Amino acid sequence: MTNEEAKQEIEQLSTKINYHNDLYYQQNTSEISDYEFDQLLEQLIQLEEKFPEFRYPDSPSQRVGGTITKDFTTVFHNYPMLSLSNTYSEEDLTEFDQRVAKALPDQDYEYFCELKFDGVAISLRYEDGLLTLATTRGDGVRGDDITANAKTIRSLPLRVHADNLPTSFEVRGEVFMPRSVFDQLNQEREATGEALLANPRNTTSGTLKMQDSSMVAKRKLDCYLYSLATDGIQIDTHEEAINLLEKWGIQVSPTYQKCRSLQEVLDYINKWEEKRLSLPLDTDGIVIKVNSTQQQKLLGSTAKSPRWAIAYKYKTQSAATILRDITYQVGRTGAITPVANLEPVALAGTVVKRASLHNANEIERLGIRYGDTVFVEKGGEIIPKITGVDESKRPANSQPIQYITYCPECNTPLVRQEGEAVHFCPNQSGCPPQIKGRIEHFIQRNAMNIDSMGKETVALFYEQGLVKTVADLYQLSFDDIFALEGFKEQATQNILDGIDASRQIAFPRVLFALGIRYVGRTVAEKLAGHFLSIEAIAQASYEQLIEVPEIGDRIAQSVVEYFSDPENQQLVNELKEANLQFSLQVDTQSPENQLLSGKTFVVSGVFEQFSREEIKEKVKMHGGKVLSSVSGKLDFLLAGNNMGPAKRKKAESLEVQIISEEEFLAMLD
Ligand code: IVH
């Protein structure tokens, strides 16, 4: 392919991807599948790698991230990012309206109402149509440069195309994690025994400050913009600004409304009180803005907030009902979760029957008793929570709740480790929900991907005495399954084929599938990449484990504990005999694996054919050493897509050789 052909192809692909992206995010429709979309993006990334001179700053490939930021640069805002004063009642709003009227004597004025999005404020600078800077609010005067992370937000245009676009403008709004994405993320964390994230807002805030933008890309953040500032063109009203943003393809929530009186504002508030709960993100109130820009100037601002705008916060909806009973659920790791069973009560459009209670401390903190009248609230979470108790309605003779001391499923005495809030059932090998939970975890798509089996199959196999451990799966025969009711020939064969195919699943995923507490997918990759085999991990001491980047105290301790348990040792042995992948298959003695002996590498950016961890494994497999920072002693900087410019500069100034993925793979050939 000639340079000219590559340039054309890159531009055509980018146009195509942008077209589908717009269709998806601006118009809520699509003409191609997610898979086809990813294929297009993949093609583009590969071409850009071969012809980096045509990798444009607004290339849609920026969406997948890959830049590593160690310290976020502080940037001064062009004008301060103020906050809003809050009100909670109609009276407060009436006062606000009176203040506005007084400051604008004999003038007509209009309001512009929007929802108050519960996310993280962001400021975006566009120059010559190109997104050049994204910053957090910080202290209002200066914030952090999070441009690389913001570029992964798919609904955010990296370049704005429009007639008469001002050379430079600034847009502000709110980044958020859609509730569905948040729930999914927490489900995944629950499955690996990781601590659950508190709410979408904090998660968004943490995500925007992640060092690796490819991790940010996976978190699927979204944003709504609600302000535009520019010297380039005259904008007379906020409504006009919003219309311009929409015209330029910058995402605005379609929930706004112009109001000509305080009454219309109150109607807007009522209209959205319930309706907002079905939006894809959390909202906690509405924002009322004076529409005319000139009147905004007349009203001015205090040091903290504008006098031309105010927030009205909705009261959280709560209902009173009776606590009937508490049931206790046992998870895969043996963790006990108490659940409150309530007298059904209507709340925010649904009927609430259950509420989560988290752990024994929470029950104690609330001081609830059976038969108590309790208050339930619905936050962003799907399951409502109990926020308090009406002691005046407490039935006579009621006693404090005694937390269970035996497992409700297998009757084993529960344990609670020092400093932990959660009780555990220690009977790992005999407690049914733990056994079934471990097998369900093992077969899931992200682990061994045995998708011919489901939750029901696991339960049936367990109840029929066919499987007690994940190793038993590999002992199943055709007749074992075929003999069960409802299993025809094809279904039986599918299950056996699925189990057989799982023998090819790579070591990091097998490690994840074991279900070691706190060892999620990423941690499993790190451990596998560092130690290369299950034996090495099993033998590693606590000290050796915490030396691995990103492996902390809790994980190290959990890994040591797992491998010191004879039952787990036996399980791993049985799985080895079943021919699962338990190493990254390195023969350090062979000449092939001495190819990079004595050479040092820093691996940075996103690669085409392999993940960054896989590239690092390859270096080690061939006798090389992976370092974390560029220094004069370094032999090679292995540069992927979107590597930070600072790293490249440093390597250049120290005359370190910079090589591409292709050049690296050629070295191994
Ligand atoms: S306008 C001068 N509009 O609320 C302040 N803010 O308490 C301009 N927010 O920092 C803000 N939704 O992060 C505005 N529709 C909306 C908003 C909104 C959420 C946040 C924003 C701001 C905070 C102020």
XYZ file of C-alpha atoms and ligand atoms in Angstrom:
693
model
C 0.000 0.000 0.000
C 1.435 3.394 -0.949
C 1.398 6.339 1.425
C -1.297 8.012 -0.598
C -3.479 4.892 -0.577
C -3.027 4.510 3.180
C -3.976 8.134 3.767
C -7.126 7.715 1.702
C -8.068 4.468 3.394
C -7.518 5.948 6.862
C -9.666 8.941 6.032
C -12.424 6.812 4.538
C -12.442 4.467 7.505
C -12.513 7.390 9.950
C -15.427 8.983 8.120
C -17.293 5.700 8.158
C -16.653 5.105 11.866
C -17.630 8.672 12.739
C -20.808 8.270 10.724
C -21.820 5.137 12.633
C -20.745 6.658 15.920
C -22.945 9.701 15.302
C -25.848 7.569 14.257
C -25.538 5.576 17.446
C -24.973 8.395 19.890
C -26.799 11.340 18.364
C -29.689 9.572 16.716
C -30.065 6.431 18.799
C -30.123 4.071 15.851
C -27.586 1.863 14.131
C -26.998 0.356 10.732
C -24.277 -2.098 11.737
C -23.679 -4.453 14.664
C -21.313 -3.680 17.535
C -19.063 -6.395 16.190
C -18.873 -4.817 12.726
C -18.191 -1.459 14.343
C -15.306 -2.918 16.362
C -13.919 -4.511 13.198
C -13.831 -1.142 11.431
C -12.092 0.412 14.408
C -9.605 -2.435 14.541
C -8.779 -1.975 10.820
C -8.177 1.708 11.405
C -5.909 1.108 14.394
C -3.811 -1.348 12.378
C -3.429 1.038 9.456
C -2.486 3.918 11.748
C 0.177 1.763 13.326
C 1.735 1.150 9.914
C 1.342 4.781 8.845
C 1.593 6.817 12.059
C 1.994 10.020 10.065
C -1.718 9.768 9.265
C -2.872 9.262 12.827
C -4.868 12.459 13.309
C -5.646 13.926 16.731
C -9.370 13.462 16.093
C -9.021 9.897 14.856
C -11.797 7.689 16.234
C -9.017 5.316 17.347
C -8.468 7.692 20.283
C -11.651 6.251 21.743
C -9.963 3.029 22.789
C -7.445 4.846 24.939
C -3.983 3.601 25.787
C -2.290 6.731 27.116
C -0.814 6.355 30.580
C -0.856 9.479 32.753
C 1.140 9.249 35.960
C 0.420 12.750 37.250
C -2.375 14.858 35.853
C -1.207 18.352 34.895
C -2.978 21.214 36.644
C -4.569 23.736 34.292
C -6.113 27.123 35.082
C -9.671 27.561 33.833
C -10.271 30.403 31.383
C -13.068 31.510 33.681
C -13.950 29.970 37.029
C -16.160 26.907 37.334
C -18.739 28.061 39.849
C -21.234 26.026 41.787
C -24.945 26.602 42.334
C -26.785 27.478 45.475
C -29.365 24.898 46.457
C -33.010 25.272 47.356
C -35.421 22.677 48.631
C -38.833 24.361 48.641
C -41.302 26.374 46.630
C -40.791 29.287 49.058
C -37.059 29.340 48.371
C -37.800 29.438 44.661
C -40.276 32.247 45.079
C -37.600 34.221 46.909
C -35.142 33.546 44.121
C -37.678 34.762 41.567
C -38.279 37.907 43.599
C -34.547 38.632 43.760
C -34.290 38.217 39.993
C -37.300 40.503 39.419
C -35.831 43.128 41.690
C -32.477 43.138 39.912
C -34.209 43.486 36.537
C -36.697 46.299 37.185
C -39.379 46.688 34.528
C -37.896 43.940 32.418
C -39.467 40.748 31.149
C -37.417 37.654 31.719
C -37.584 33.944 30.997
C -36.126 30.917 32.687
C -34.478 27.926 31.111
C -34.865 24.731 33.137
C -32.664 21.660 32.983
C -32.261 18.574 35.101
C -29.400 18.538 37.566
C -27.261 15.623 36.498
C -25.522 13.781 39.284
C -22.121 13.312 37.704
C -18.759 15.027 37.527
C -18.328 18.497 36.033
C -16.041 18.787 33.024
C -14.775 21.676 30.923
C -13.852 21.125 27.270
C -11.856 23.414 25.003
C -12.249 23.242 21.236
C -9.821 25.019 18.932
C -10.393 25.118 15.177
C -13.097 22.538 15.783
C -10.715 20.137 17.499
C -11.100 18.990 21.098
C -7.802 20.120 22.602
C -8.323 20.090 26.352
C -10.597 18.473 28.908
C -10.324 19.429 32.569
C -11.992 18.546 35.842
C -13.523 21.250 38.005
C -10.812 20.986 40.659
C -11.131 23.873 43.093
C -13.089 25.893 40.551
C -10.069 27.993 39.570
C -7.878 25.208 38.287
C -8.483 21.555 37.543
C -6.702 18.494 36.169
C -5.986 17.866 32.505
C -7.869 14.624 31.771
C -7.948 15.004 27.968
C -6.839 11.449 27.130
C -9.462 9.970 29.436
C -12.242 12.261 28.198
C -11.507 11.323 24.577
C -12.669 7.773 25.319
C -16.235 9.055 25.861
C -17.883 7.971 22.655
C -20.609 10.568 22.551
C -18.085 13.389 22.778
C -17.069 14.733 19.345
C -13.296 14.871 18.928
C -13.867 17.353 16.097
C -16.859 19.576 15.521
C -17.817 20.306 11.917
C -20.121 23.280 11.388
C -20.445 26.463 9.368
C -19.313 29.632 11.122
C -17.741 27.738 13.981
C -15.862 30.104 16.300
C -12.091 29.450 16.246
C -12.145 28.725 19.904
C -14.912 27.878 22.358
C -15.403 26.205 25.704
C -18.153 23.750 26.570
C -19.063 22.581 30.047
C -21.220 19.799 31.312
C -21.391 16.639 33.294
C -19.696 13.276 32.772
C -21.639 10.316 34.132
C -21.739 6.566 34.194
C -25.100 5.282 32.955
C -26.802 3.320 35.708
C -26.906 0.154 33.565
C -23.117 0.282 33.122
C -22.665 0.840 36.850
C -24.909 -2.089 37.757
C -23.066 -4.380 35.354
C -19.716 -3.315 36.794
C -20.883 -4.061 40.307
C -22.269 -7.448 39.278
C -18.831 -8.328 37.934
C -17.209 -7.163 41.155
C -19.624 -9.123 43.251
C -18.713 -12.216 41.256
C -15.038 -11.843 42.138
C -15.621 -10.893 45.765
C -14.342 -7.350 45.194
C -15.773 -4.511 47.259
C -18.830 -2.990 45.594
C -18.696 0.554 44.261
C -20.849 2.974 46.198
C -22.614 4.909 43.445
C -22.267 5.980 39.796
C -21.036 9.482 40.669
C -18.054 8.407 42.767
C -17.251 5.740 40.223
C -17.262 8.326 37.426
C -14.985 10.560 39.424
C -12.556 7.699 40.118
C -12.672 6.549 36.511
C -11.802 9.995 35.124
C -8.658 9.955 37.265
C -7.464 6.499 36.193
C -3.949 6.444 34.862
C -4.595 4.088 31.963
C -7.052 5.550 29.475
C -7.733 2.143 27.925
C -9.261 1.175 31.284
C -11.359 4.330 31.159
C -12.587 3.352 27.687
C -13.890 0.068 29.098
C -15.969 1.916 31.684
C -18.257 3.409 29.020
C -18.717 6.870 30.483
C -21.114 9.290 28.855
C -21.749 13.029 29.120
C -24.331 15.774 28.819
C -23.150 19.304 28.082
C -25.038 22.385 29.191
C -22.962 25.483 28.694
C -21.109 27.242 25.906
C -18.710 30.156 26.160
C -17.011 31.863 23.234
C -15.898 35.308 22.141
C -16.253 34.264 18.519
C -19.982 34.758 18.109
C -22.657 36.634 19.939
C -25.029 34.442 21.922
C -28.082 36.214 23.291
C -29.743 33.478 25.313
C -28.913 30.210 27.021
C -31.468 28.588 24.752
C -29.464 29.752 21.750
C -26.294 28.261 23.247
C -28.038 24.929 23.802
C -29.387 24.949 20.246
C -25.896 25.621 18.897
C -24.441 22.739 20.903
C -27.111 20.440 19.505
C -26.436 21.664 15.977
C -22.734 21.009 16.421
C -23.379 17.425 17.475
C -22.425 17.989 21.099
C -24.675 15.884 23.305
C -27.317 17.789 25.254
C -29.939 16.029 27.349
C -33.294 16.526 25.614
C -34.991 17.159 28.955
C -34.698 20.968 29.029
C -37.571 23.413 28.788
C -37.986 27.171 28.507
C -40.341 28.559 31.178
C -42.026 31.951 31.045
C -43.080 32.138 34.680
C -42.348 30.714 38.084
C -45.513 28.627 37.719
C -44.130 27.010 34.575
C -40.933 26.257 36.504
C -42.955 24.566 39.243
C -44.816 22.537 36.623
C -41.481 21.452 35.172
C -40.334 20.379 38.630
C -43.478 18.293 39.117
C -43.310 16.824 35.676
C -39.812 15.428 36.260
C -40.113 14.333 39.874
C -41.063 10.748 38.922
C -40.111 10.729 35.281
C -36.445 11.400 36.036
C -36.150 7.955 37.662
C -36.491 6.302 34.272
C -33.619 8.311 32.747
C -30.373 6.414 32.113
C -28.529 8.412 34.791
C -29.025 9.726 38.301
C -30.414 13.229 38.678
C -30.913 14.944 41.990
C -32.826 18.073 41.115
C -33.311 20.715 38.475
C -31.343 23.823 37.526
C -33.165 27.068 36.788
C -31.259 29.584 34.683
C -32.192 33.102 33.560
C -32.320 32.731 29.801
C -30.982 36.069 28.538
C -27.194 36.378 28.538
C -27.429 40.113 29.016
C -29.653 39.698 32.060
C -27.259 37.071 33.387
C -24.523 39.715 33.202
C -26.716 42.221 35.019
C -27.389 39.760 37.810
C -23.730 38.769 38.049
C -22.165 36.235 40.396
C -20.874 35.956 43.918
C -17.459 34.383 44.447
C -19.111 30.980 44.665
C -22.183 30.944 42.483
C -24.089 32.897 39.856
C -27.068 34.996 40.945
C -28.838 34.149 37.685
C -29.176 30.438 38.381
C -30.247 28.172 41.201
C -30.628 24.465 41.842
C -33.790 22.925 43.228
C -33.109 19.594 44.906
C -35.741 16.887 44.996
C -36.345 15.305 48.351
C -35.397 11.652 48.274
C -38.551 9.646 48.183
C -39.177 7.590 51.225
C -41.980 5.371 52.494
C -42.804 3.775 55.830
C -43.457 0.061 56.028
C -43.089 -2.905 58.378
C -40.075 -5.164 58.716
C -41.468 -8.690 58.603
C -38.373 -10.856 58.527
C -34.699 -11.036 57.666
C -33.354 -13.735 55.356
C -29.690 -14.495 54.869
C -28.088 -15.204 51.513
C -24.832 -17.112 51.089
C -22.571 -16.072 48.212
C -19.900 -17.937 46.263
C -17.175 -16.885 48.663
C -19.294 -17.819 51.685
C -20.125 -14.176 52.481
C -23.462 -13.751 54.250
C -25.787 -10.954 53.135
C -28.860 -10.154 55.239
C -31.935 -9.053 53.314
C -34.942 -7.332 54.886
C -38.349 -8.689 53.888
C -40.874 -5.883 54.071
C -44.596 -5.454 53.984
C -45.002 -4.451 50.280
C -45.167 -0.663 49.885
C -45.381 1.648 46.845
C -42.333 3.852 46.350
C -41.299 5.939 43.350
C -43.341 3.978 40.875
C -42.569 0.431 42.050
C -43.623 -1.867 44.861
C -40.843 -2.484 47.368
C -40.711 -5.832 49.167
C -37.066 -6.222 50.008
C -34.191 -4.028 51.100
C -30.505 -4.834 51.455
C -28.998 -4.606 54.927
C -25.317 -5.272 53.982
C -24.094 -6.830 57.243
C -24.531 -7.205 60.999
C -23.103 -3.752 61.725
C -25.754 -2.143 59.571
C -28.538 -3.943 61.460
C -27.013 -2.794 64.719
C -26.523 0.767 63.487
C -30.169 1.011 62.439
C -31.313 -0.625 65.687
C -34.195 -2.344 63.906
C -36.415 -5.073 65.347
C -38.965 -7.452 63.815
C -42.326 -5.746 63.439
C -40.724 -2.279 63.429
C -42.000 0.459 61.195
C -39.007 1.370 59.030
C -38.334 4.032 56.387
C -37.179 2.917 52.970
C -35.543 5.131 50.366
C -34.606 4.645 46.773
C -31.298 6.084 45.688
C -29.558 5.237 42.455
C -29.469 1.587 43.427
C -31.983 -0.948 42.238
C -32.499 -2.390 45.714
C -33.824 0.227 48.123
C -32.298 0.750 51.513
C -33.623 1.163 55.029
C -32.698 4.566 56.386
C -34.301 4.609 59.813
C -36.927 3.340 62.192
C -39.989 4.904 63.789
C -39.475 3.829 67.402
C -42.788 5.301 68.490
C -44.530 2.536 66.548
C -42.431 -0.287 67.983
C -44.547 -3.280 69.086
C -44.458 -4.052 72.791
C -42.062 -6.817 73.913
C -39.966 -6.627 70.755
C -36.367 -7.765 71.113
C -33.206 -6.661 69.303
C -32.401 -8.821 66.281
C -29.960 -11.631 66.960
C -27.690 -12.058 63.970
C -27.434 -15.671 62.855
C -24.452 -17.640 64.126
C -24.913 -20.701 61.886
C -25.008 -20.886 58.108
C -28.651 -20.977 56.956
C -27.708 -23.402 54.167
C -25.367 -25.903 55.808
C -25.558 -25.134 59.519
C -21.820 -24.543 59.965
C -20.861 -21.961 62.648
C -20.158 -18.641 60.937
C -16.886 -16.767 61.302
C -16.149 -13.085 61.196
C -12.562 -12.032 60.787
C -11.196 -9.189 62.814
C -11.766 -5.855 61.169
C -14.302 -7.303 58.720
C -17.952 -6.364 58.670
C -19.111 -9.469 56.873
C -19.744 -12.933 58.348
C -18.564 -15.932 56.365
C -19.533 -19.571 56.211
C -16.180 -21.393 56.284
C -17.594 -24.655 54.932
C -16.298 -24.103 51.410
C -16.451 -27.688 50.281
C -19.790 -28.628 51.814
C -22.041 -25.574 51.575
C -24.317 -25.917 48.508
C -24.595 -22.262 47.389
C -20.815 -21.902 47.659
C -20.185 -25.033 45.621
C -22.700 -24.084 42.941
C -21.514 -20.463 42.959
C -17.903 -21.510 42.321
C -18.938 -23.682 39.388
C -21.102 -20.885 37.951
C -18.155 -18.531 38.249
C -15.849 -21.062 36.586
C -18.017 -21.622 33.491
C -18.908 -17.968 32.867
C -17.990 -16.278 29.605
C -15.103 -14.258 31.029
C -13.625 -17.373 32.596
C -13.766 -20.842 30.997
C -16.584 -19.829 28.648
C -18.530 -23.096 28.858
C -21.652 -21.446 27.531
C -23.460 -24.687 26.778
C -24.098 -24.867 30.538
C -26.139 -22.459 32.635
C -27.108 -21.886 36.235
C -29.852 -24.512 36.073
C -27.540 -27.141 34.604
C -25.039 -26.498 37.387
C -27.758 -26.910 40.013
C -29.016 -30.114 38.408
C -25.544 -31.673 38.061
C -24.844 -30.819 41.676
C -28.131 -32.182 42.967
C -27.647 -35.378 40.980
C -24.249 -35.836 42.603
C -22.398 -35.488 39.288
C -20.239 -32.489 40.188
C -18.984 -31.198 43.505
C -15.921 -29.362 42.285
C -15.043 -27.748 38.977
C -12.611 -30.615 38.373
C -15.559 -33.038 38.300
C -16.757 -31.319 35.104
C -13.844 -32.871 33.258
C -14.834 -36.364 34.426
C -18.387 -36.199 33.055
C -19.265 -38.859 30.506
C -21.879 -38.839 27.768
C -23.974 -41.358 29.667
C -23.838 -39.340 32.907
C -25.554 -36.399 31.215
C -27.705 -38.258 28.709
C -29.312 -40.206 31.546
C -30.725 -36.991 33.047
C -34.248 -35.973 32.249
C -34.508 -33.443 29.431
C -31.046 -34.010 27.973
C -31.191 -35.139 24.377
C -28.199 -36.212 22.359
C -27.401 -32.794 20.962
C -27.636 -30.957 24.285
C -25.436 -33.579 25.924
C -22.831 -33.330 23.176
C -22.854 -29.511 23.335
C -22.033 -29.598 27.020
C -19.206 -32.075 26.544
C -17.828 -30.062 23.612
C -17.971 -26.864 25.666
C -16.074 -28.488 28.513
C -13.514 -29.929 26.125
C -12.967 -26.581 24.373
C -12.258 -24.944 27.746
C -8.997 -26.919 27.874
C -7.643 -24.385 25.383
C -8.485 -21.339 27.517
C -5.297 -19.405 28.280
C -3.702 -19.508 31.730
C -4.724 -16.015 32.952
C -8.394 -16.828 32.459
C -8.028 -20.245 34.109
C -6.474 -18.480 37.080
C -9.401 -16.067 37.213
C -11.851 -18.976 36.870
C -10.536 -20.591 40.071
C -12.381 -17.860 41.947
C -9.631 -16.868 44.371
C -10.976 -14.036 46.480
C -9.984 -10.587 45.133
C -8.415 -12.119 42.007
C -10.441 -10.505 39.247
C -9.608 -10.643 35.563
C -6.977 -7.915 35.591
C -5.258 -9.208 38.705
C -5.179 -12.708 37.198
C -3.487 -11.314 34.080
C -0.899 -9.495 36.163
C -0.119 -12.578 38.266
C 0.064 -14.893 35.265
C 2.249 -12.447 33.351
C 4.621 -12.070 36.255
C 4.945 -15.638 37.517
C 4.220 -17.473 34.240
C 2.952 -20.675 35.896
C 0.562 -21.831 38.597
C 3.430 -23.544 40.427
C 5.332 -20.274 40.685
C 2.238 -18.469 41.971
C 1.469 -21.238 44.464
C 5.017 -21.115 45.791
C 5.289 -17.332 45.890
C 5.588 -15.811 49.336
C 3.524 -12.872 50.501
C 6.583 -10.622 49.992
C 7.129 -11.831 46.437
C 3.467 -11.320 45.637
C 3.235 -7.725 46.811
C 6.268 -6.881 44.710
C 4.163 -7.364 41.588
C 2.784 -4.015 40.358
C -0.815 -3.489 41.445
C -0.875 -6.498 43.784
C -1.632 -5.162 47.248
C -1.767 -6.576 50.727
C -5.281 -7.975 50.537
C -4.766 -9.800 47.259
C -1.371 -11.199 48.280
C -2.780 -12.537 51.514
C -5.739 -14.110 49.763
C -3.494 -15.849 47.192
C -1.218 -17.253 49.895
C -4.239 -18.497 51.824
C -5.780 -20.113 48.758
C -2.715 -22.139 47.863
C -1.965 -23.215 51.418
C -5.319 -24.989 51.624
C -4.845 -28.728 50.834
C -8.296 -28.923 49.208
C -7.364 -26.198 46.761
C -4.020 -27.860 46.091
C -5.820 -31.058 45.227
C -8.286 -29.224 43.004
C -5.477 -27.589 41.046
C -3.767 -30.966 40.652
C -6.932 -32.544 39.317
C -7.398 -29.686 36.869
C -3.804 -30.079 35.728
C -4.492 -33.736 35.074
C -7.502 -32.678 33.057
C -5.039 -30.765 30.827
C -6.066 -27.194 31.513
C -3.598 -24.422 30.689
C -1.636 -23.672 33.825
C 1.348 -21.852 32.409
C 2.279 -19.432 29.719
C 4.338 -22.232 28.229
C 7.863 -21.030 28.425
C 10.870 -23.225 28.113
C 13.552 -20.919 29.438
C 16.332 -23.266 28.410
C 15.581 -23.412 24.703
C 17.732 -21.139 22.496
C 14.552 -19.507 21.266
C 13.964 -18.216 24.740
C 17.377 -16.675 25.067
C 16.740 -14.355 22.116
C 16.274 -11.271 24.277
C 18.558 -12.359 27.056
C 20.032 -9.410 28.937
C 17.911 -6.861 27.052
C 15.601 -4.448 28.852
C 12.249 -3.154 27.607
C 9.638 -0.586 28.545
C 6.266 -1.478 27.004
C 3.875 1.412 26.523
C 0.654 2.167 24.665
C -1.914 -0.062 22.994
C -0.898 -2.803 20.581
C -2.527 -4.334 17.529
C -2.013 -8.048 17.775
C -1.470 -8.544 21.488
C -2.516 -6.907 24.729
C 0.134 -4.993 26.655
C 0.321 -7.805 29.222
C 0.803 -10.375 26.480
C 3.643 -8.342 24.963
C 5.298 -8.158 28.376
C 4.933 -11.923 28.710
C 6.615 -12.349 25.344
C 9.564 -10.242 26.434
C 9.982 -12.359 29.542
C 9.405 -15.607 27.696
C 12.362 -14.820 25.481
C 14.661 -13.992 28.332
C 14.220 -10.191 28.318
C 13.415 -7.961 31.258
C 10.501 -5.538 31.549
C 11.167 -2.206 33.272
C 8.611 0.390 34.268
C 10.330 3.637 33.383
C 12.595 4.982 30.672
C 16.198 5.575 31.722
C 19.578 5.804 30.032
C 20.186 2.118 30.711
C 17.106 0.998 28.821
C 17.660 -0.943 25.582
C 14.254 -0.637 23.915
C 11.095 1.400 24.264
C 8.376 -0.752 22.727
C 5.833 1.805 21.582
C 2.185 1.014 20.877
C -0.626 3.317 19.824
C -1.332 6.422 21.852
C 1.831 6.269 23.868
C 2.318 9.475 25.848
C 4.503 12.047 24.037
C 6.558 12.660 27.190
C 7.788 9.087 27.206
C 8.809 9.263 23.555
C 10.644 12.549 24.116
C 12.529 11.162 27.079
C 13.549 8.051 25.149
C 14.702 10.195 22.234
C 16.759 12.476 24.434
C 18.443 9.465 26.084
C 18.944 7.859 22.674
C 16.980 4.779 23.647
C 15.903 2.768 20.625
C 12.159 3.063 19.997
C 10.582 0.067 18.279
C 7.089 -0.795 17.061
C 5.136 -3.964 17.745
C 6.011 -5.188 14.261
C 9.713 -4.608 14.758
C 9.527 -6.363 18.092
C 7.808 -9.400 16.610
C 10.421 -9.453 13.857
C 13.138 -9.666 16.525
C 11.556 -12.897 17.744
C 11.263 -14.409 14.295
S -24.955 24.937 35.338
C -22.375 28.373 37.295
N -26.489 22.961 34.752
O -24.064 21.127 39.464
C -22.711 26.959 37.510
N -24.839 22.623 36.432
O -23.705 22.825 41.936
C -23.064 26.373 36.211
N -24.789 20.356 37.343
O -20.733 22.131 39.104
C -23.575 25.044 36.349
N -26.426 19.559 36.122
O -21.420 19.995 37.993
C -25.475 23.382 35.521
N -27.943 21.281 34.095
C -26.928 21.690 34.858
C -26.274 20.855 35.781
C -25.235 21.360 36.555
C -25.527 19.280 37.036
C -23.701 20.378 38.358
C -22.417 20.978 37.855
C -22.083 22.099 38.780
C -22.913 21.771 39.978
C -23.273 23.044 40.661
